[in-house]
Coordinates of C-alpha atoms in Angstrom, one line a residue:
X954 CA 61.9 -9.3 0.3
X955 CA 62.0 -6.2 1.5
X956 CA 65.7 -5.1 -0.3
X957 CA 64.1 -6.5 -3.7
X958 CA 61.2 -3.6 -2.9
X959 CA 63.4 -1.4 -2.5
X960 CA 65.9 -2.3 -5.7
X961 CA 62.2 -2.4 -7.6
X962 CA 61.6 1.4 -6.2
X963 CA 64.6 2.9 -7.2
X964 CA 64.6 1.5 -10.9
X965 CA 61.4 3.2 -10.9
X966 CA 62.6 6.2 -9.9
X967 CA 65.5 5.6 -12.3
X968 CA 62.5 5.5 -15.0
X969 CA 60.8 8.6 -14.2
X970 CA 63.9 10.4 -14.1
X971 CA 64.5 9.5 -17.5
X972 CA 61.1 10.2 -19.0
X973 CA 61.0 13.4 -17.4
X974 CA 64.1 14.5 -18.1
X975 CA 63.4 15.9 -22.0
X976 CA 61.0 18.1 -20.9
X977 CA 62.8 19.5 -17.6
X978 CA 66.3 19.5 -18.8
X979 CA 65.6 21.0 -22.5
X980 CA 68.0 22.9 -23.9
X981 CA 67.5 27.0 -22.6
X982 CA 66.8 29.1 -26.1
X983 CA 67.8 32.7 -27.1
X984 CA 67.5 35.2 -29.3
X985 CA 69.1 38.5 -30.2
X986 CA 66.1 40.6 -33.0
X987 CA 67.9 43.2 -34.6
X988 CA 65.6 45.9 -37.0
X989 CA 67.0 48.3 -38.3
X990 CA 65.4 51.4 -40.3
X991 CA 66.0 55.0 -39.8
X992 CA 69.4 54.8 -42.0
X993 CA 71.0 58.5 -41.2
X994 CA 72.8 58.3 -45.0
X995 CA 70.4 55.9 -46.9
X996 CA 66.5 56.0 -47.8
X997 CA 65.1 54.6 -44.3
X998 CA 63.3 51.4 -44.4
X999 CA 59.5 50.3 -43.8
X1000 CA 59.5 47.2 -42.3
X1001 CA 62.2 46.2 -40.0
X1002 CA 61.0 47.5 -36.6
X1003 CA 57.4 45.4 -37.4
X1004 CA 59.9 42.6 -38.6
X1005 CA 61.1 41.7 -35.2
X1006 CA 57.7 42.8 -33.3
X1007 CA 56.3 39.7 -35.4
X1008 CA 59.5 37.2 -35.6
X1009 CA 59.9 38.4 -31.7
X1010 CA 56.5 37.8 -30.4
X1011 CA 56.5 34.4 -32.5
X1012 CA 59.5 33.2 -30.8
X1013 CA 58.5 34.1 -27.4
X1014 CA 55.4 31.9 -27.7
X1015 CA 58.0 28.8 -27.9
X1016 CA 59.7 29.5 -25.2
X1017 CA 63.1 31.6 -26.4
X1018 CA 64.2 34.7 -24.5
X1019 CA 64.1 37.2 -26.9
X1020 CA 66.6 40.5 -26.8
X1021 CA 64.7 43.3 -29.2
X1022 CA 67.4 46.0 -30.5
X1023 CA 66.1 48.9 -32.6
X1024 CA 68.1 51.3 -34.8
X1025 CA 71.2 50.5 -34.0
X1026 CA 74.7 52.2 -34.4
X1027 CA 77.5 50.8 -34.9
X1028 CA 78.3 51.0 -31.3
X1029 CA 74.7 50.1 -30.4
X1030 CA 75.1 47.0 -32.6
X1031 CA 78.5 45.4 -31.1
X1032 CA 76.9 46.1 -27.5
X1033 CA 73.8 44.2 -28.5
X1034 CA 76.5 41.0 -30.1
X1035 CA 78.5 41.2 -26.7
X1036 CA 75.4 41.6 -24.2
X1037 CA 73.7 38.9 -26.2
X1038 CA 77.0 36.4 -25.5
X1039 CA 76.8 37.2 -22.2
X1040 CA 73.4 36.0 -21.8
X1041 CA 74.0 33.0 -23.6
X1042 CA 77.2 31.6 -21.8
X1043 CA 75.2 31.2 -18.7
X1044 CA 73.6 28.6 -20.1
X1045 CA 74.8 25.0 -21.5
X1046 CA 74.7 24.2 -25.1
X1047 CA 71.9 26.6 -26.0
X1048 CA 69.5 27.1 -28.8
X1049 CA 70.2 30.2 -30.2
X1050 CA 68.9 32.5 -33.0
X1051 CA 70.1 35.7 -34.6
X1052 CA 67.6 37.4 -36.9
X1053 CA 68.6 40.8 -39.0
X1054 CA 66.4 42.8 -40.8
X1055 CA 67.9 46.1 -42.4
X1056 CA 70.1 46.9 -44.6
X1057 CA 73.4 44.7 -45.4
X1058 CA 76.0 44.3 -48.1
X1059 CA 78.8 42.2 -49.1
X1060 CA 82.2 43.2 -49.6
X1061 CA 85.2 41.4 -51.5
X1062 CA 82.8 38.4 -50.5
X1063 CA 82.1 39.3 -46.9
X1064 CA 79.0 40.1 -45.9
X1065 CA 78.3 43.0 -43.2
X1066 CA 75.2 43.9 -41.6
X1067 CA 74.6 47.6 -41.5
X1068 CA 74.2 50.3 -38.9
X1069 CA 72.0 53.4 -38.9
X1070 CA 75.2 55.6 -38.9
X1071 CA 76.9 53.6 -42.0
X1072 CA 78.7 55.5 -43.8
X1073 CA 78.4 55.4 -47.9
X1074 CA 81.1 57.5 -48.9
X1075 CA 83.8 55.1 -48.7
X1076 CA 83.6 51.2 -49.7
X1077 CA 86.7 51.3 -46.5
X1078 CA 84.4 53.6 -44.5
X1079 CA 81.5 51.6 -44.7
X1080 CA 83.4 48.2 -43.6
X1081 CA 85.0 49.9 -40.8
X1082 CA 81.3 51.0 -39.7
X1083 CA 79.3 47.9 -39.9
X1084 CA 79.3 44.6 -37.9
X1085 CA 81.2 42.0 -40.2
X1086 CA 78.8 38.3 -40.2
X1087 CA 82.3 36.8 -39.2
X1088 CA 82.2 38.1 -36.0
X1089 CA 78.4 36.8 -35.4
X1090 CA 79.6 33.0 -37.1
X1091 CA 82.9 33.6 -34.4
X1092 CA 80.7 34.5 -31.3
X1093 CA 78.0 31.9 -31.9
X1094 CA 80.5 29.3 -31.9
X1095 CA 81.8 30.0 -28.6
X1096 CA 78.2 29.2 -27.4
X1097 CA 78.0 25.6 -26.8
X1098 CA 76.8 22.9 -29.1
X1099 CA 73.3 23.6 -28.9
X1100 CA 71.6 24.2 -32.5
X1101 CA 72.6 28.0 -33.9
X1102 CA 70.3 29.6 -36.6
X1103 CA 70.9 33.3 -38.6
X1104 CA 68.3 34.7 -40.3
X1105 CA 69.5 37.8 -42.6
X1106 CA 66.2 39.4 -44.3
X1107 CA 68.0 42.0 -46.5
X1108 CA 67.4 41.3 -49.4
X1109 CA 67.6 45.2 -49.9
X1110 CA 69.4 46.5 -53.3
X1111 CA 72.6 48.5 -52.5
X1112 CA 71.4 51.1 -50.6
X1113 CA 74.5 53.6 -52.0
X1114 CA 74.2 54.4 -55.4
X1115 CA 77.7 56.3 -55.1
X1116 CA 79.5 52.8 -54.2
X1117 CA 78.8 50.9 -57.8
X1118 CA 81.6 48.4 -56.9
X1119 CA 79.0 46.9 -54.4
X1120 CA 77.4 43.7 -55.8
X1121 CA 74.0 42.6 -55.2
X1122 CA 72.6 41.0 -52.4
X1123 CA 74.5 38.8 -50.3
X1124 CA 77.5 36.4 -50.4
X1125 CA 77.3 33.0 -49.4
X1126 CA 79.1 32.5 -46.2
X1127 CA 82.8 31.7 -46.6
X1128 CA 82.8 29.1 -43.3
X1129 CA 79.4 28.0 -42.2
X1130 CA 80.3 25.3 -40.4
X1131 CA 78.2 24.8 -36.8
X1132 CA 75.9 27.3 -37.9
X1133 CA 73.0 27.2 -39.9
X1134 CA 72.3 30.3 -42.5
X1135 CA 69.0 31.5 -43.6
X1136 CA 68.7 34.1 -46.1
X1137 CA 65.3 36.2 -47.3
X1138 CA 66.7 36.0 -51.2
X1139 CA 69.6 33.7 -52.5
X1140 CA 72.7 35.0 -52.6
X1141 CA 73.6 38.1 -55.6
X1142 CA 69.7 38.7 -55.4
X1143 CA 68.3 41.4 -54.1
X1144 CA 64.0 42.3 -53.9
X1145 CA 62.2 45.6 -53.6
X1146 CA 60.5 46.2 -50.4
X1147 CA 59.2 49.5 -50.9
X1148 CA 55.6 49.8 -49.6
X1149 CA 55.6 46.3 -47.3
X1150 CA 55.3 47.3 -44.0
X1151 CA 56.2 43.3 -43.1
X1152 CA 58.5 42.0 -45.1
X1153 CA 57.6 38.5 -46.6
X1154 CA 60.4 36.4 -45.5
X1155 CA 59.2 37.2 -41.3
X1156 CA 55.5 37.4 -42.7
X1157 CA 55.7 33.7 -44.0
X1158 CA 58.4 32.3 -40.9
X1159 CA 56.4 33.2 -38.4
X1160 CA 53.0 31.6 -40.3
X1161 CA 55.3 28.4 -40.3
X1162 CA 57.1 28.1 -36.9
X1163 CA 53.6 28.4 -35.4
X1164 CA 52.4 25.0 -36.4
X1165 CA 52.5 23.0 -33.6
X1166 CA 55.1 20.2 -34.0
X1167 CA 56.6 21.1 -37.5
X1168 CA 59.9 20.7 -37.7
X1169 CA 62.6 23.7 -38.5
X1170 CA 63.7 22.3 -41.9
X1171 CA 60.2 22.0 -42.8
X1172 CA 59.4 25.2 -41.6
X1173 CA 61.5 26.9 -43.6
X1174 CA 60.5 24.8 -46.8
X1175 CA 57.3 26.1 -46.6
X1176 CA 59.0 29.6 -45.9
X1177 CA 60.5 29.6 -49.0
X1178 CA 56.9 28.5 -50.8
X1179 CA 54.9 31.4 -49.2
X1180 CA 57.8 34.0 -50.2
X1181 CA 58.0 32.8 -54.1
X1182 CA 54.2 32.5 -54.2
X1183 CA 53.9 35.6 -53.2
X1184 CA 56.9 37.6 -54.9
X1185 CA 55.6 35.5 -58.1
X1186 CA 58.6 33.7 -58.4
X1187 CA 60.8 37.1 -58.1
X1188 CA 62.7 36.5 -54.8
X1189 CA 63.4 33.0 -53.7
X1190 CA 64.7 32.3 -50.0
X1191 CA 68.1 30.4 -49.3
X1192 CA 69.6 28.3 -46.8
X1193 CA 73.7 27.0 -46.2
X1194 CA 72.4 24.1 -44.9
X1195 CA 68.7 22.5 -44.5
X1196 CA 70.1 19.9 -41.6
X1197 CA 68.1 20.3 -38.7
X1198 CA 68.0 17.3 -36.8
X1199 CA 64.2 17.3 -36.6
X1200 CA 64.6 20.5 -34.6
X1201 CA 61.1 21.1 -33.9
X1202 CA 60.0 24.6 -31.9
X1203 CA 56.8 23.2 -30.6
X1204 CA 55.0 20.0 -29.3
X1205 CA 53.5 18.2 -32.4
X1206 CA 49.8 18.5 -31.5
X1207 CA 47.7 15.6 -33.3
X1208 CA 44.3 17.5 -32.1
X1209 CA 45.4 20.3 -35.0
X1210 CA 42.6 20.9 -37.8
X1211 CA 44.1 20.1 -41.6
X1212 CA 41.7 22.4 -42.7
X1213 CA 42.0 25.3 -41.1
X1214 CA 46.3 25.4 -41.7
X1215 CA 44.8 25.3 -45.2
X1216 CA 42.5 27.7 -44.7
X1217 CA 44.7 30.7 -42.7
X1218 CA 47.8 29.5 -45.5
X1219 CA 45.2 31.1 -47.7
X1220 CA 44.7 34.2 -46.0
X1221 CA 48.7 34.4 -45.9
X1222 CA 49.2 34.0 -49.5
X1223 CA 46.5 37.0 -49.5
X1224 CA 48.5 39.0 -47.0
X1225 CA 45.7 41.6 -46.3
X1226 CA 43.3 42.2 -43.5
X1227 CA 40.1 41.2 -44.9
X1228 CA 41.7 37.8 -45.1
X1229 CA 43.2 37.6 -41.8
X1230 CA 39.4 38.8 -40.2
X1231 CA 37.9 35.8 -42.5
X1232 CA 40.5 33.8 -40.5
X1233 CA 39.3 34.7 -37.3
X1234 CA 35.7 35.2 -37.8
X1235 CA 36.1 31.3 -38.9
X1236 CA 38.9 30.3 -36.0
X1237 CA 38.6 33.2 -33.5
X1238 CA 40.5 30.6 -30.9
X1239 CA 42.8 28.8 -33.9
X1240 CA 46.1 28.1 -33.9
X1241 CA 47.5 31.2 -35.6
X1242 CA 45.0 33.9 -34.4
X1243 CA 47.5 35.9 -32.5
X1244 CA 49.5 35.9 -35.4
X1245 CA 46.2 37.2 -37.4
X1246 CA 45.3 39.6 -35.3
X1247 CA 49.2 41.1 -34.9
X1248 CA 49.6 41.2 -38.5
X1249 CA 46.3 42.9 -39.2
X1250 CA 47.9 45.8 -36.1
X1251 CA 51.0 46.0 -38.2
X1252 CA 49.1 46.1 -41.8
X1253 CA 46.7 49.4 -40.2
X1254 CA 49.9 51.0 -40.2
X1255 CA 50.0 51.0 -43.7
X1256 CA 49.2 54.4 -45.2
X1257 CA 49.4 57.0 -47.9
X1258 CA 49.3 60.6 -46.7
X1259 CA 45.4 60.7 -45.7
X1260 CA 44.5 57.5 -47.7
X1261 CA 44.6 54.2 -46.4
X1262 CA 46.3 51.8 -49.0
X1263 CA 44.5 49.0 -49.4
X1264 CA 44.7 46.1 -51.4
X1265 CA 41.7 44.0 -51.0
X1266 CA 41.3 40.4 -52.0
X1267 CA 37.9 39.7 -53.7
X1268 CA 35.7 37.6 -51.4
X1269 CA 33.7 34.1 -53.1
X1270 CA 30.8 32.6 -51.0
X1271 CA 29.2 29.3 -52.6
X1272 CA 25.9 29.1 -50.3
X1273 CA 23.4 26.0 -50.6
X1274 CA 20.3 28.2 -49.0
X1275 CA 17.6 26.0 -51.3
X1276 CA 19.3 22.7 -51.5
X1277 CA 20.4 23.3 -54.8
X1278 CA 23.5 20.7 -55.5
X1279 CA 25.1 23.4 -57.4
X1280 CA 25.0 26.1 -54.8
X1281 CA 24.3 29.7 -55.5
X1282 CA 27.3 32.0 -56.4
X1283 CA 27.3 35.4 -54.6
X1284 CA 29.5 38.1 -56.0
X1285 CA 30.8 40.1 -52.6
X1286 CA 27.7 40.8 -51.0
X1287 CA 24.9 40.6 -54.0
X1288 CA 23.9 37.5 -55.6
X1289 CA 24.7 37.8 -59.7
X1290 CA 24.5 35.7 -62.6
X1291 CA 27.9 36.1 -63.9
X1292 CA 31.0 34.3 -65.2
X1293 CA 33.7 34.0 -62.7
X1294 CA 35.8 35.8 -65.9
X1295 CA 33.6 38.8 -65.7
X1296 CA 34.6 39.4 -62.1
X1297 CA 37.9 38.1 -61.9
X1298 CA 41.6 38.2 -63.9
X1299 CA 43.6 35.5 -64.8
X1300 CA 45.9 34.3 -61.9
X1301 CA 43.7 36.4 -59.5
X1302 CA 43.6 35.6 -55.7
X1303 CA 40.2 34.8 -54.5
X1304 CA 39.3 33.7 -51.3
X1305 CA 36.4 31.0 -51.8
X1306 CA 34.0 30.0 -48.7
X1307 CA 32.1 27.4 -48.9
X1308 CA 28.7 27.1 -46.6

């Protein structure tokens, strides 16, 4: 009797270790954030630095040790590559992801992520001076099996005017294979970003990636809907493969509210800071409130001279103060009698609340 209680306590054991053992033996997860901006011999650039402040802090919430690097050299850039393998090698089969904004080009079909010291004299000068995407696909593979993700948002036009043999955009990858690409515009495509201090492609991962439970391929589907609803239909996002394996960042969390993903997917197509505070007055405690609030930080830094540029989206309360079924339409803050075509353009964004 007493060997049977002890064969029945060790399968249970055996049984615990294997429920446990998801959650204490998940893969370890990394990433290496590279922005770049202040080009020494090409116009500097807005939005990188607030790029990987946002993709960063997003990543850190699930759980991935992120390594920041700023303005790089060329130096500065194979340094961060190496110190970023050394990191990763401690650990077995790793999740890993390798985001780049800044400046990049491609070259006889190779694609090469540029430093702030590139060099645009020379097409030869310029790939001697930049980090080739080769070498990132080459290291990464060296890095376990674990699930490997790039994320290139340059979808910057050539930033060289004196090389014209540079196409646009980017190249597809020549050997993708183990690695999963993700690019901010399809490939020979480039889009303005002049006067975006976040550029949409980290504006609209980082709104996906922070619902609970949603897997990476959907993730990036809805990526790619924010940035072309957005961009209206001008720049369109691209991905080497859309194979996941149900890769999901978070915990799926079946307490989440349907209405208010709706409701803060809203305030992202609006991109502005009067729609992020509607979000928060409405959900001070939701889901994507630090996300909110760290966008409406980044968006304050948005200025002209003396002059604040702003671009606010016009605000649409339906109120039901008297019980009428039909509600009362309030223009902003005063009540009006109008046509919603007296206020508003075709195709306008409106943010509607209903009380």
């Amino acid at each position: 009797m007493q060997r049977n209680v002890h064969r029945w306590v060790a399968a249970l054991a055996a049984c615990l270790v294997l429920l446990v053992a998801p959650a204490a033996f998940a893969a370890e997860r990394y990433a290496l954030l590279i922005g770049n901006a202040e080009y020494e011999d090409a116009e500097p650039l807005e939005n990188p630095l607030n790029d990987i402040d946002l993709v960063g802090e997003a990543l850190e919430r699930v759980e991935f040790d992120v390594t920041r690097v700023t303005d790089a050299d060329h130096l500065g850039m194979l340094s961060a590559l190496n110190n970023f393998t050394r990191l990763a090698e401690k650990a077995e089969d790793p999740v890993l992801f390798v985001y780049f904004s800044g400046y990049a080009v491609q070259i006889d079909g190779d694609n090469f992520l540029l430093p702030v010291d590139a060099s645009g004299r020379t097409v030869t000068g310029l790939r001697n001076r930049s980090l080739p995407v080769s070498e990132i696909t080459k290291t990464l593979r060296g890095l376990g099996k674990g699930l490997k993700v790039v994320l290139f948002d340059a979808a910057h036009e050539n930033p060289f005017l004196t090389l014209r043999d540079i196409p646009e955009g980017l190249a597809e990858p020549k050997d993708a294979a183990g690695v999963h690409y993700a690019y901010a515009a399809t490939p020979g495509t480039a889009y303005d970003y002049e006067g975006t201090p976040i550029s949409a492609f980290a504006s609209a991962f980082v709104d996906a990636i922070s619902i609970p439970g949603i897997v990476l391929e959907d993730a990036f589907r809805k990526t790619g809907e924010i940035v072309k609803e957005r961009s209206k239909g001008k720049q369109e996002t691209w991905q080497s493969d859309a194979d996941y394996g149900k890769f999901a960042l978070s915990p799926k969390d079946d307490k989440v509210d349907e209405a208010e993903i709706a409701f803060y997917e809203f305030a992202a197509l609006a991109d502005n800071r009067e729609a992020y505070d509607r979000y928060l007055g409405r959900y001070p405690e939701g889901i994507f409130a630090s996300v909110a609030k760290r966008k409406i930080d980044l968006l304050a830094r948005r200025f002209s001279g003396d002059r604040e540029v702003s671009d606010e989206m016009p605000y649409l309360t339906v109120s039901n103060d008297r019980g009428d079924p039909c509600g009362r339409i309030t223009f902003g803050d005063y009540a009006q009698d109008r046509r919603l075509s007296d206020v508003y353009k075709d195709g306008q964004l409106v943010l509607i609340d209903v009380r």
